[in-house]
mmCIF file of C-alpha atoms in Angstrom:
data_model
loop_
_atom_site.group_PDB
_atom_site.id
_atom_site.type_symbol
_atom_site.label_atom_id
_atom_site.label_comp_id
_atom_site.label_asym_id
_atom_site.label_seq_id
_atom_site.Cartn_x
_atom_site.Cartn_y
_atom_site.Cartn_z
ATOM 1 C CA LEU A 1 -0.393 -0.101 0.135
ATOM 2 C CA ARG A 2 1.158 3.413 -1.340
ATOM 3 C CA ILE A 3 0.388 6.486 0.209
ATOM 4 C CA PRO A 4 1.568 9.981 -1.262
ATOM 5 C CA LYS A 5 3.201 12.207 1.059
ATOM 6 C CA ALA A 6 0.456 14.885 0.600
ATOM 7 C CA ALA A 7 -2.574 12.792 1.015
ATOM 8 C CA PHE A 8 -1.190 11.374 4.130
ATOM 9 C CA GLN A 9 -0.180 14.411 5.703
ATOM 10 C CA THR A 10 -3.528 15.962 5.212
ATOM 11 C CA ILE A 11 -4.721 13.075 7.019
ATOM 12 C CA LEU A 12 -2.304 13.249 9.773
ATOM 13 C CA SER A 13 -3.276 17.335 10.069
ATOM 14 C CA GLN A 14 -7.038 16.329 9.716
ATOM 15 C CA ARG A 15 -6.511 13.342 12.988
ATOM 16 C CA ARG A 16 -4.889 14.611 16.083
ATOM 17 C CA GLY A 17 -5.198 11.060 17.693
ATOM 18 C CA LEU A 18 -3.662 8.970 14.693
ATOM 19 C CA HIS A 19 -0.966 11.339 14.656
ATOM 20 C CA GLY A 20 -0.241 10.807 18.431
ATOM 21 C CA ARG A 21 -0.749 7.126 18.318
ATOM 22 C CA LEU A 22 1.884 6.936 15.094
ATOM 23 C CA SER A 23 4.576 9.301 17.214
ATOM 24 C CA GLN A 24 3.985 6.778 19.871
ATOM 25 C CA ILE A 25 4.495 3.924 18.011
ATOM 26 C CA GLY A 26 7.740 5.089 16.449
ATOM 27 C CA HIS A 27 9.199 6.424 19.344
ATOM 28 C CA GLY A 28 8.209 2.796 20.796
ATOM 29 C CA HIS A 29 10.648 1.055 17.720
ATOM 30 C CA VAL A 30 13.230 3.761 18.413
ATOM 31 C CA ARG A 31 13.542 2.515 21.900
ATOM 32 C CA ALA A 32 13.220 -0.816 21.232
ATOM 33 C CA ASN A 33 15.832 -0.938 18.873
ATOM 34 C CA ALA A 34 18.315 1.249 21.524
ATOM 35 C CA THR A 35 17.480 -1.929 23.294
ATOM 36 C CA ARG A 36 18.269 -4.420 21.186
ATOM 37 C CA THR A 37 21.530 -2.897 19.860
ATOM 38 C CA ALA A 38 22.242 -2.205 23.570
ATOM 39 C CA ARG A 39 22.268 -5.866 24.012
ATOM 40 C CA LEU A 40 23.599 -6.596 21.065
ATOM 41 C CA ALA A 41 27.039 -4.304 21.725
ATOM 42 C CA ARG A 42 27.606 -6.129 24.802
ATOM 43 C CA MET A 43 27.356 -9.915 23.705
ATOM 44 C CA TRP A 44 29.730 -7.974 20.677
ATOM 45 C CA ALA A 45 31.911 -7.001 23.756
ATOM 46 C CA LEU A 46 32.398 -10.094 25.373
ATOM 47 C CA PHE A 47 32.813 -12.095 21.981
ATOM 48 C CA MET A 48 35.313 -9.626 21.534
ATOM 49 C CA PHE A 49 36.738 -9.840 25.266
ATOM 50 C CA ILE A 50 36.508 -13.375 24.923
ATOM 51 C CA ASN A 51 38.697 -14.123 21.413
ATOM 52 C CA GLY A 52 40.827 -11.573 21.841
ATOM 53 C CA PHE A 53 42.461 -12.604 25.358
ATOM 54 C CA ILE A 54 42.771 -16.415 23.906
ATOM 55 C CA SER A 55 44.545 -15.228 20.787
ATOM 56 C CA ILE A 56 46.883 -12.979 22.633
ATOM 57 C CA ALA A 57 47.213 -15.175 25.369
ATOM 58 C CA ILE A 58 48.305 -17.983 22.811
ATOM 59 C CA LEU A 59 50.836 -15.911 20.911
ATOM 60 C CA CYS A 60 51.922 -14.402 24.022
ATOM 61 C CA ALA A 61 52.438 -18.590 24.698
ATOM 62 C CA LEU A 62 54.044 -19.481 21.785
ATOM 63 C CA ALA A 63 56.529 -16.265 21.761
ATOM 64 C CA LYS A 64 57.991 -18.037 25.634
ATOM 65 C CA LEU A 65 57.907 -20.764 24.027
ATOM 66 C CA PHE A 66 60.246 -20.461 20.966
ATOM 67 C CA HIS A 67 62.059 -17.291 22.647
ATOM 68 C CA THR A 68 60.748 -14.540 19.819
ATOM 69 C CA PRO A 69 59.694 -11.557 19.925
ATOM 70 C CA PHE A 70 56.362 -12.641 18.320
ATOM 71 C CA ILE A 71 53.834 -10.365 19.787
ATOM 72 C CA PHE A 72 54.416 -6.699 18.085
ATOM 73 C CA PRO A 73 51.751 -4.029 18.323
ATOM 74 C CA THR A 74 49.870 -4.577 15.004
ATOM 75 C CA LEU A 75 48.921 -7.556 16.229
ATOM 76 C CA GLY A 76 46.153 -5.962 18.872
ATOM 77 C CA ALA A 77 44.508 -4.183 15.665
ATOM 78 C CA VAL A 78 45.055 -7.568 13.719
ATOM 79 C CA ALA A 79 42.642 -8.940 16.191
ATOM 80 C CA PHE A 80 39.877 -6.209 16.712
ATOM 81 C CA LEU A 81 39.531 -6.453 12.743
ATOM 82 C CA VAL A 82 39.295 -10.261 12.369
ATOM 83 C CA PHE A 83 37.025 -10.495 15.447
ATOM 84 C CA PHE A 84 34.503 -7.295 14.976
ATOM 85 C CA SER A 85 34.416 -7.071 11.207
ATOM 86 C CA PRO A 86 35.482 -10.461 9.949
ATOM 87 C CA VAL A 87 33.674 -9.919 6.542
ATOM 88 C CA ALA A 88 35.488 -7.261 5.223
ATOM 89 C CA PRO A 89 37.419 -8.276 2.637
ATOM 90 C CA SER A 90 40.453 -6.760 4.974
ATOM 91 C CA ALA A 91 40.296 -9.096 7.596
ATOM 92 C CA SER A 92 39.942 -12.152 4.984
ATOM 93 C CA PRO A 93 43.037 -14.320 5.867
ATOM 94 C CA ARG A 94 44.479 -14.088 3.013
ATOM 95 C CA ASN A 95 44.677 -10.574 2.977
ATOM 96 C CA ALA A 96 45.958 -10.603 6.834
ATOM 97 C CA LEU A 97 48.745 -12.674 5.624
ATOM 98 C CA CYS A 98 49.871 -11.346 2.372
ATOM 99 C CA GLY A 99 49.428 -7.846 3.824
ATOM 100 C CA ASN A 100 51.581 -8.229 6.739
ATOM 101 C CA ALA A 101 54.135 -10.734 4.985
ATOM 102 C CA ILE A 102 54.771 -8.023 2.186
ATOM 103 C CA GLY A 103 55.396 -5.384 5.907
ATOM 104 C CA LEU A 104 57.679 -7.667 6.586
ATOM 105 C CA ALA A 105 59.739 -7.738 3.368
ATOM 106 C CA CYS A 106 59.411 -4.392 2.697
ATOM 107 C CA GLY A 107 60.655 -3.318 6.731
ATOM 108 C CA LEU A 108 63.584 -5.344 6.103
ATOM 109 C CA GLY A 109 64.323 -4.043 2.942
ATOM 110 C CA ALA A 110 64.437 -0.791 3.606
ATOM 111 C CA LEU A 111 66.252 -1.148 6.949
ATOM 112 C CA TRP A 112 68.872 -2.873 3.902
ATOM 113 C CA VAL A 113 68.636 -0.078 1.649
ATOM 114 C CA THR A 114 69.500 2.665 4.246
ATOM 115 C CA GLY A 115 72.370 0.167 5.796
ATOM 116 C CA LEU A 116 70.066 -0.003 9.014
ATOM 117 C CA GLN A 117 69.935 -3.610 9.477
ATOM 118 C CA HIS A 118 72.112 -4.022 12.282
ATOM 119 C CA ALA A 119 71.405 -0.419 14.348
ATOM 120 C CA ALA A 120 69.868 0.215 17.188
ATOM 121 C CA PRO A 121 65.651 0.767 17.486
ATOM 122 C CA ALA A 122 64.672 4.320 16.818
ATOM 123 C CA ILE A 123 63.079 4.230 20.159
ATOM 124 C CA VAL A 124 66.788 3.642 21.929
ATOM 125 C CA ALA A 125 68.587 5.622 18.906
ATOM 126 C CA ASP A 126 68.409 9.344 17.732
ATOM 127 C CA LEU A 127 65.651 9.791 14.977
ATOM 128 C CA SER A 128 68.263 10.017 12.001
ATOM 129 C CA TRP A 129 67.427 11.174 8.659
ATOM 130 C CA THR A 130 68.592 8.062 7.578
ATOM 131 C CA ARG A 131 66.170 5.984 9.785
ATOM 132 C CA ILE A 132 63.344 8.532 8.380
ATOM 133 C CA LEU A 133 63.859 7.471 5.137
ATOM 134 C CA ALA A 134 64.051 3.726 5.802
ATOM 135 C CA VAL A 135 60.075 4.451 7.433
ATOM 136 C CA ALA A 136 59.102 6.408 4.866
ATOM 137 C CA LEU A 137 60.084 3.944 1.942
ATOM 138 C CA SER A 138 58.775 0.876 4.340
ATOM 139 C CA LEU A 139 55.620 2.719 4.754
ATOM 140 C CA SER A 140 55.585 3.798 1.272
ATOM 141 C CA THR A 141 56.391 0.366 -0.621
ATOM 142 C CA THR A 142 53.873 -2.067 1.215
ATOM 143 C CA ALA A 143 50.742 0.351 0.709
ATOM 144 C CA ALA A 144 51.945 0.327 -3.216
ATOM 145 C CA LEU A 145 52.254 -3.112 -2.774
ATOM 146 C CA MET A 146 48.848 -3.636 -0.950
ATOM 147 C CA ILE A 147 46.905 -2.088 -3.766
ATOM 148 C CA LEU A 148 49.081 -3.603 -6.755
ATOM 149 C CA LEU A 149 48.361 -7.265 -5.295
ATOM 150 C CA ASP A 150 45.202 -6.604 -3.973
ATOM 151 C CA VAL A 151 45.774 -7.952 -0.689
ATOM 152 C CA PRO A 152 44.316 -5.111 1.532
ATOM 153 C CA HIS A 153 45.296 -4.776 5.218
ATOM 154 C CA PRO A 154 45.815 -1.778 7.417
ATOM 155 C CA PRO A 155 47.432 -3.610 10.192
ATOM 156 C CA ALA A 156 50.598 -4.292 7.720
ATOM 157 C CA ALA A 157 51.116 -0.806 7.024
ATOM 158 C CA GLY A 158 51.625 -0.837 10.978
ATOM 159 C CA THR A 159 53.623 -3.995 10.878
ATOM 160 C CA THR A 160 56.460 -2.427 8.039
ATOM 161 C CA LEU A 161 56.977 0.933 10.296
ATOM 162 C CA VAL A 162 57.563 -1.815 13.945
ATOM 163 C CA VAL A 163 60.426 -3.298 11.142
ATOM 164 C CA GLY A 164 61.298 -0.233 9.791
ATOM 165 C CA LEU A 165 61.960 1.850 12.935
ATOM 166 C CA GLY A 166 63.955 -1.208 13.953
ATOM 167 C CA VAL A 167 62.237 -2.523 16.531
ATOM 168 C CA VAL A 168 62.190 -6.278 14.999
ATOM 169 C CA SER A 169 64.853 -6.424 12.698
ATOM 170 C CA LYS A 170 65.964 -9.828 12.811
ATOM 171 C CA PRO A 171 65.205 -11.780 9.550
ATOM 172 C CA GLU A 172 64.544 -15.353 11.978
ATOM 173 C CA TYR A 173 62.406 -13.094 13.838
ATOM 174 C CA LEU A 174 60.275 -11.670 11.374
#
């Protein structure tokens, strides 16, 4: 059933009771949606809490077991992306693995190109122009390759910065 807007507004102006009732029903729907959304948000938050805790705990245990820096900041972004928007293209396992592999390779490549592969991390040493070049090169190359290879994964841009800044730079740790 379709009622033209002008006719509907005429009916509402003539029948004040109908106008009030429709407004009341509309407000009820808004309240119900808000309640449903709040309940869904609480369940989603619990899902994120449990999965985030378990996945990072497992990765930390593996890092301890193998004595490697297996945990790095961008894994938090990856976990959030995968658990919060699992059907997004950037959360797909293919894009996550390929994007991070590109980020690691570009970060390491930038360290080698600039001669910083054995240098102290930027956190410890002064931020030199060479380090700035390495970071800029690693990020720009990672972004370009993810686009060209159709593997968009935003956390990989953080991964390449972790490597380009020298926080993790040993090939065996990558």
